[in-house]
Amino acid sequence: MSLERLRGFRDVYPEEMEIRDQVFDKIKAVVRSFGFKQIDIPSLEPLDLYRIKSGDELLGQTFNFSDRSGREVTLLPEATPSVVRMLTSRKDIPKPVRWFCLPKIWRYEEPQSGRLREHIQLNADIFGSSSEAADAEVIGLACTILDTLGLSGHYEIRLNDRVLMDGILSHLGVPDTRRAFAAIDRFHKVSSDEFIIMLKNAGMDDEAAHRVLKLSGVRSSPSEASEILDDLSLQSDAVKERLERIKQIAALVSKYSDARVVLDLSIVRGLSYYTGLVFEAFDVKGELRAILGGGRYDSLASVIGEQQIPAVGFGMGDVVLELLMRRAGSWRVQENVDSYYICTVNNKLLGKSLQIARSLRSNGYRVTVDLADRNISNQLRMAASSGSRYSIILGEKEIETGFVSVRDMNTGEQRAIPLDQMIN
Amino acid sequence: MSLERLRGFRDVYPEEMEIRDQVFDKIKAVVRSFGFKQIDIPSLEPLDLYRIKSGDELLGQTFNFSDRSGREVTLLPEATPSVVRMLTSRKDIPKPVRWFCLPKIWRYEEPQSGRLREHIQLNADIFGSSSEAADAEVIGLACTILDTLGLSGHYEIRLNDRVLMDGILSHLGVPDTRRAFAAIDRFHKVSSDEFIIMLKNAGMDDEAAHRVLKLSGVRSSPSEASEILDDLSLQSDAVKERLERIKQIAALVSKYSDARVVLDLSIVRGLSYYTGLVFEAFDVKGELRAILGGGRYDSLASVIGEQQIPAVGFGMGDVVLELLMRRAGSWRVQENVDSYYICTVNNKLLGKSLQIARSLRSNGYRVTVDLADRNISNQLRMAASSGSRYSIILGEKEIETGFVSVRDMNTGEQRAIPLDQMIN
């Protein structure tokens, strides 16, 4: 019988949790500052909801089971289908809708650096607009979050467009672009030789496979992309038109953030529901997995709720984010509320200490009252190790004189404060 | 194929979520003001961890399954065993330890008023003190939370003590107090006749069963309990000693809150790990299920981590809390950050609008920028229905004159503000 924590799951102790809580508070404040409203979704859903569009790779990683009624259910492996289900079941909400949520997400994958079996994921989406402005806004929001978390200069946005890729691939005579996307999604994870074999397995001849290998390596600023594609003879009219959209998006993103934005033709994203823009954020050193990823998915609502609702959004997990913030030195407690530790010389005076605590708490302070079930020197030792800013000792003398002394634990300075004032 | 939400699970839309988020923020602030530190626990645990002490009733309600490795796991049906596992695996933390967490909790029960299959539960515990002061502090914390949420006068604390009940029941010659507790836990859910039958099934003779029926109805102020138990000839020395502790706890609780505290001999709590104090909070009208419940469990750590660590704490779900707050009129948005809605006459000016938005956001405002993919009158209609406090229209004229007009949507008042000032 093992009672140990399961592999890939976390116990989060207070020192970490305080940072984590502050980070999420900041994220929520930024997302709300963009006019996004928070929602919450169930953690458990019918497996069917995630079968229809998420793709086979994801389905091989779900924590799914039959519940006591025999219904096939799954812990959320991602959030988008649930969010879309919520949206399509409320037709009264005026669009565009800007929503975000912060659910826990579970995937049965091999735990490794930047990947756990349970993590928290920010999801932010705009529904009801097909404009470049909406595409730019979700990227701009992602950048503003990372900038606010002290990561300016530590990350870059890599974007691409599935319509653009469709255009390029059909220009090359690739027969099955969906299978080609699945291969290209693995570009950075396999060797060139393996990549060529995957492309051939996806139905390409040798020449097409080598050209896809070459184009998968393309990274350029969106404004210079046109020339590069021309050099590679990868341009058609459809491609040109779509490149124009990408340029416009990149120009708008620059109004939100100074983040570097590159067109990266290897970015296609694993999930099968994307229909246009796709993007990811990476650390500039290229050492970590993607920090966040998203894109446009204009057909998911029609599958789930039989409505046409254009949509664009992204998801950001907390695991890679934490790694990057640690490296950037911004994973630390940012501010602290003043806190008091009250020691009580005599158990019978505990009621008085509780009155002082109540008054201080109602004024916004954090107060730990020693439970006074040990002697005063042990209480003082605990006060010193508690991390509290101030300590107070309450004894018979203080009751007699009507003054308590408040000690600043940083400076050692003491001030005598009237007991009445402390209580009221 | 049904994609609908599962029974007993919630989709939380923005209007509800905003209130919910504010309520949890307040709860967290109060708990922290008591010097409690937040932790987080996994949502999925080995089923064995919840087998050892939670009791059979709970095990019949778990969402449990075998994962892809064949391991028997369960979604958290409560939080305490996980918290204790975390505590016992870190021997370096000085005690007493005050911890809280806010996990989602899952139970496969029939959904009804005040009960869902997924809910959020506040858990707050003090580890490492067996004193009355610790018992009083967790009750005092529970009361302070409810008071802060606007529920003063709407609830009462009902407490009891398992040692006291052991004393009374063995005084009555009851053979198996554990089975008696299981019956008494059902006191309010069954008729008197059914209750008597349950008690007899638990091994009592007719006289003992009728006396337990009578004592289960006892509710008194802790200070008057002694006389009542005397009248019922239920007092022994062990009972008297334990009553003294209860009186002390109630006296200390009064330093935290003006909440009514009653000794209620029908409160024994379902979970099998309680070893002393047990308590619940109820709405004063007695219409709802328990708002929260907890108690002392001094032996759980020795079962999970082979250490003796006295412990006392409580759990409060969000479902009954919401019902009670709705009835008390305190389930509503309390405050709102000022928000802006920016309309852009001409798509080409969108970049300027984004600059204004960026500046306003960095000053703490919430700003929705219309994506400008529709005409200005539709944009203005959206501004009006968005709930934003201020609206701004940006057009060629504003760029020319260098002034934008900011309209207060409540008063209709307009002010002209220099464009430069809006941007910087």
Tab-separated table of C-alpha atoms in Angstrom, chain A residues 1-6 9-15 17 21 25 28 32-35 37-46 48-49 52 59-69 71 73 75 85-87 89-90 93-96 98-99 104 106 108 118 120 126 129-131 133-134 137 147 252 254-258 303-304 350-351 354-355 358 361 365-371 373-374 382 385-386, chain B residues 1-6 9-15 17 21 25 28 32-35 37-46 48-49 52 59-69 71 73 75 85-87 89-90 93-96 98-99 104 106 108 118 120 126 129-131 133-134 137 147 252 254-258 303-304 350-351 354-355 358 361 365-371 373-374 382 385-386:
chain	number	residue	atom	x	y	z
A	1	MET	CA	0.000	0.000	0.000
A	2	SER	CA	1.607	3.249	-1.088
A	3	LEU	CA	0.270	6.592	0.064
A	4	GLU	CA	2.868	8.575	-1.854
A	5	ARG	CA	1.937	11.331	-4.260
A	6	LEU	CA	1.411	10.116	-7.846
A	9	PHE	CA	1.670	15.604	-9.574
A	10	ARG	CA	2.740	18.379	-7.208
A	11	ASP	CA	2.587	19.111	-3.505
A	12	VAL	CA	2.927	22.895	-3.345
A	13	TYR	CA	4.331	24.132	-0.009
A	14	PRO	CA	3.651	27.652	1.328
A	15	GLU	CA	6.933	29.254	0.208
A	17	MET	CA	2.443	28.792	-3.144
A	21	ASP	CA	-0.604	32.934	-6.025
A	25	ASP	CA	-3.125	37.331	-9.428
A	28	LYS	CA	-5.685	37.683	-13.869
A	32	ARG	CA	-9.052	41.574	-16.983
A	33	SER	CA	-7.379	44.821	-18.000
A	34	PHE	CA	-8.032	43.663	-21.588
A	35	GLY	CA	-11.762	43.404	-20.860
A	37	LYS	CA	-14.192	38.033	-18.192
A	38	GLN	CA	-13.412	34.962	-16.122
A	39	ILE	CA	-15.448	31.751	-16.371
A	40	ASP	CA	-15.033	28.311	-14.815
A	41	ILE	CA	-15.533	24.932	-16.452
A	42	PRO	CA	-16.029	21.424	-15.022
A	43	SER	CA	-12.892	19.342	-14.434
A	44	LEU	CA	-14.666	16.235	-15.675
A	45	GLU	CA	-16.413	16.052	-19.061
A	46	PRO	CA	-17.951	13.436	-21.350
A	48	ASP	CA	-17.002	12.424	-26.470
A	49	LEU	CA	-16.545	16.186	-26.137
A	52	ILE	CA	-14.530	15.145	-31.791
A	59	LEU	CA	-6.762	11.121	-26.730
A	60	GLY	CA	-3.847	8.801	-26.043
A	61	GLN	CA	-2.961	10.964	-23.027
A	62	THR	CA	-6.260	11.459	-21.239
A	63	PHE	CA	-7.089	10.409	-17.689
A	64	ASN	CA	-10.390	8.843	-18.756
A	65	PHE	CA	-12.620	6.255	-17.096
A	66	SER	CA	-16.169	4.993	-16.736
A	67	ASP	CA	-17.978	6.629	-13.819
A	68	ARG	CA	-20.345	4.791	-11.438
A	69	SER	CA	-23.151	5.124	-14.009
A	71	ARG	CA	-20.544	6.899	-18.563
A	73	VAL	CA	-15.691	10.616	-18.814
A	75	LEU	CA	-10.406	14.774	-16.751
A	85	ARG	CA	-19.675	24.174	-25.263
A	86	MET	CA	-20.412	26.855	-22.643
A	87	LEU	CA	-20.492	29.580	-25.272
A	89	SER	CA	-25.269	26.898	-24.991
A	90	ARG	CA	-25.865	30.607	-24.266
A	93	ILE	CA	-24.420	36.795	-25.040
A	94	PRO	CA	-23.476	39.640	-27.442
A	95	LYS	CA	-20.317	38.958	-29.440
A	96	PRO	CA	-17.445	39.394	-29.583
A	98	ARG	CA	-13.700	37.745	-24.453
A	99	TRP	CA	-13.383	34.947	-21.919
A	104	LYS	CA	-6.309	22.407	-13.868
A	106	TRP	CA	-4.373	16.541	-16.791
A	108	TYR	CA	-0.958	11.054	-18.887
A	118	GLU	CA	-1.300	17.923	-13.678
A	120	ILE	CA	-2.777	24.864	-14.318
A	126	ILE	CA	-12.093	35.915	-28.355
A	129	SER	CA	-14.579	38.081	-34.729
A	130	SER	CA	-12.554	36.874	-37.711
A	131	SER	CA	-10.508	40.072	-37.925
A	133	ALA	CA	-7.383	42.749	-34.830
A	134	ALA	CA	-8.677	39.772	-32.819
A	137	GLU	CA	-5.209	41.013	-29.517
A	147	ASP	CA	6.062	41.416	-20.016
A	252	LEU	CA	-0.790	45.411	-34.612
A	254	SER	CA	3.787	45.804	-31.958
A	255	LYS	CA	1.253	48.238	-30.441
A	256	TYR	CA	0.858	45.921	-27.445
A	257	SER	CA	4.437	44.896	-26.793
A	258	ASP	CA	8.006	45.233	-27.961
A	303	VAL	CA	-19.094	20.883	-34.516
A	304	ILE	CA	-20.006	21.277	-30.842
A	350	LEU	CA	-4.888	34.753	25.830
A	351	GLY	CA	-8.312	36.403	25.509
A	354	LEU	CA	-7.039	37.564	20.744
A	355	GLN	CA	-8.697	40.980	21.098
A	358	ARG	CA	-8.863	40.867	15.992
A	361	ARG	CA	-6.641	41.898	11.426
A	365	TYR	CA	-2.601	43.021	9.018
A	366	ARG	CA	-1.709	39.357	9.208
A	367	VAL	CA	-1.508	38.228	12.807
A	368	THR	CA	-0.326	34.945	14.267
A	369	VAL	CA	-1.289	34.482	17.907
A	370	ASP	CA	0.943	31.974	19.650
A	371	LEU	CA	-1.366	29.372	21.164
A	373	ASP	CA	0.744	26.258	25.262
A	374	ARG	CA	4.519	26.624	25.885
A	382	MET	CA	8.824	30.884	17.101
A	385	SER	CA	11.475	32.150	12.867
A	386	SER	CA	7.938	32.962	11.691
B	1	MET	CA	-23.135	11.001	-28.443
B	2	SER	CA	-23.853	13.633	-25.825
B	3	LEU	CA	-21.557	16.594	-25.331
B	4	GLU	CA	-23.633	18.061	-22.507
B	5	ARG	CA	-22.136	18.930	-19.138
B	6	LEU	CA	-22.235	16.046	-16.628
B	9	PHE	CA	-21.063	19.845	-12.473
B	10	ARG	CA	-21.139	23.587	-13.111
B	11	ASP	CA	-20.524	25.931	-16.011
B	12	VAL	CA	-19.788	29.245	-14.308
B	13	TYR	CA	-20.538	32.258	-16.514
B	14	PRO	CA	-18.809	35.650	-16.048
B	15	GLU	CA	-21.588	37.349	-14.056
B	17	MET	CA	-17.659	34.100	-11.666
B	21	ASP	CA	-13.801	35.303	-7.389
B	25	ASP	CA	-10.408	36.630	-2.484
B	28	LYS	CA	-8.193	34.061	1.375
B	32	ARG	CA	-4.091	34.865	5.716
B	33	SER	CA	-4.863	37.540	8.297
B	34	PHE	CA	-4.807	34.678	10.819
B	35	GLY	CA	-1.257	33.761	9.774
B	37	LYS	CA	-0.260	29.894	4.692
B	38	GLN	CA	-1.708	28.562	1.475
B	39	ILE	CA	-0.676	25.207	-0.014
B	40	ASP	CA	-1.911	23.209	-2.986
B	41	ILE	CA	-2.486	19.468	-3.225
B	42	PRO	CA	-2.895	17.106	-6.202
B	43	SER	CA	-6.442	16.528	-7.493
B	44	LEU	CA	-5.705	12.872	-8.029
B	45	GLU	CA	-4.337	10.595	-5.288
B	46	PRO	CA	-3.766	6.887	-4.666
B	48	ASP	CA	-5.331	3.848	-0.615
B	49	LEU	CA	-4.688	7.272	0.941
B	52	ILE	CA	-7.324	4.238	5.508
B	59	LEU	CA	-15.514	5.512	-0.249
B	60	GLY	CA	-18.916	4.727	-1.753
B	61	GLN	CA	-18.930	8.218	-3.281
B	62	THR	CA	-15.496	8.564	-4.853
B	63	PHE	CA	-14.738	9.164	-8.516
B	64	ASN	CA	-12.088	6.444	-8.595
B	65	PHE	CA	-10.567	4.457	-11.437
B	66	SER	CA	-7.497	2.584	-12.612
B	67	ASP	CA	-5.096	4.836	-14.522
B	68	ARG	CA	-3.167	3.799	-17.668
B	69	SER	CA	-0.590	2.055	-15.466
B	71	ARG	CA	-2.904	2.085	-10.447
B	73	VAL	CA	-6.531	6.394	-8.063
B	75	LEU	CA	-10.262	12.330	-7.485
B	85	ARG	CA	0.613	13.448	3.782
B	86	MET	CA	2.248	16.729	2.732
B	87	LEU	CA	2.897	17.701	6.342
B	89	SER	CA	6.747	14.280	4.437
B	90	ARG	CA	8.399	17.543	5.549
B	93	ILE	CA	8.702	22.703	9.304
B	94	PRO	CA	8.424	24.175	12.850
B	95	LYS	CA	5.076	23.532	14.513
B	96	PRO	CA	2.420	24.640	15.061
B	98	ARG	CA	-1.255	26.776	10.065
B	99	TRP	CA	-2.150	25.761	6.519
B	104	LYS	CA	-11.842	21.197	-6.022
B	106	TRP	CA	-15.542	15.451	-6.152
B	108	TYR	CA	-20.509	10.848	-6.701
B	118	GLU	CA	-17.886	18.967	-7.978
B	120	ILE	CA	-14.570	24.008	-4.171
B	126	ILE	CA	-3.590	23.831	12.702
B	129	SER	CA	-1.047	21.868	19.130
B	130	SER	CA	-3.536	20.003	21.304
B	131	SER	CA	-4.608	23.124	23.185
B	133	ALA	CA	-6.622	27.710	22.013
B	134	ALA	CA	-6.071	25.844	18.728
B	137	GLU	CA	-8.818	29.439	16.701
B	147	ASP	CA	-18.819	37.478	9.430
B	252	LEU	CA	-12.177	31.860	23.597
B	254	SER	CA	-16.257	34.736	21.819
B	255	LYS	CA	-13.051	36.802	21.470
B	256	TYR	CA	-13.102	36.192	17.708
B	257	SER	CA	-16.761	36.666	16.901
B	258	ASP	CA	-20.177	37.384	18.359
B	303	VAL	CA	-1.541	6.425	10.326
B	304	ILE	CA	-0.284	8.265	7.227
B	350	LEU	CA	-6.785	50.921	-34.647
B	351	GLY	CA	-3.083	51.180	-33.808
B	354	LEU	CA	-4.330	50.202	-29.012
B	355	GLN	CA	-1.772	52.746	-27.791
B	358	ARG	CA	-2.024	50.136	-23.397
B	361	ARG	CA	-4.226	49.419	-18.757
B	365	TYR	CA	-7.960	50.355	-15.822
B	366	ARG	CA	-9.819	47.655	-17.697
B	367	VAL	CA	-10.045	48.486	-21.367
B	368	THR	CA	-11.973	46.791	-24.143
B	369	VAL	CA	-10.913	47.890	-27.615
B	370	ASP	CA	-13.624	47.275	-30.159
B	371	LEU	CA	-12.009	45.200	-32.926
B	373	ASP	CA	-14.593	45.177	-37.868
B	374	ARG	CA	-18.076	46.838	-37.956
B	382	MET	CA	-21.667	47.360	-27.910
B	385	SER	CA	-24.171	47.104	-23.421
B	386	SER	CA	-20.655	46.219	-22.254
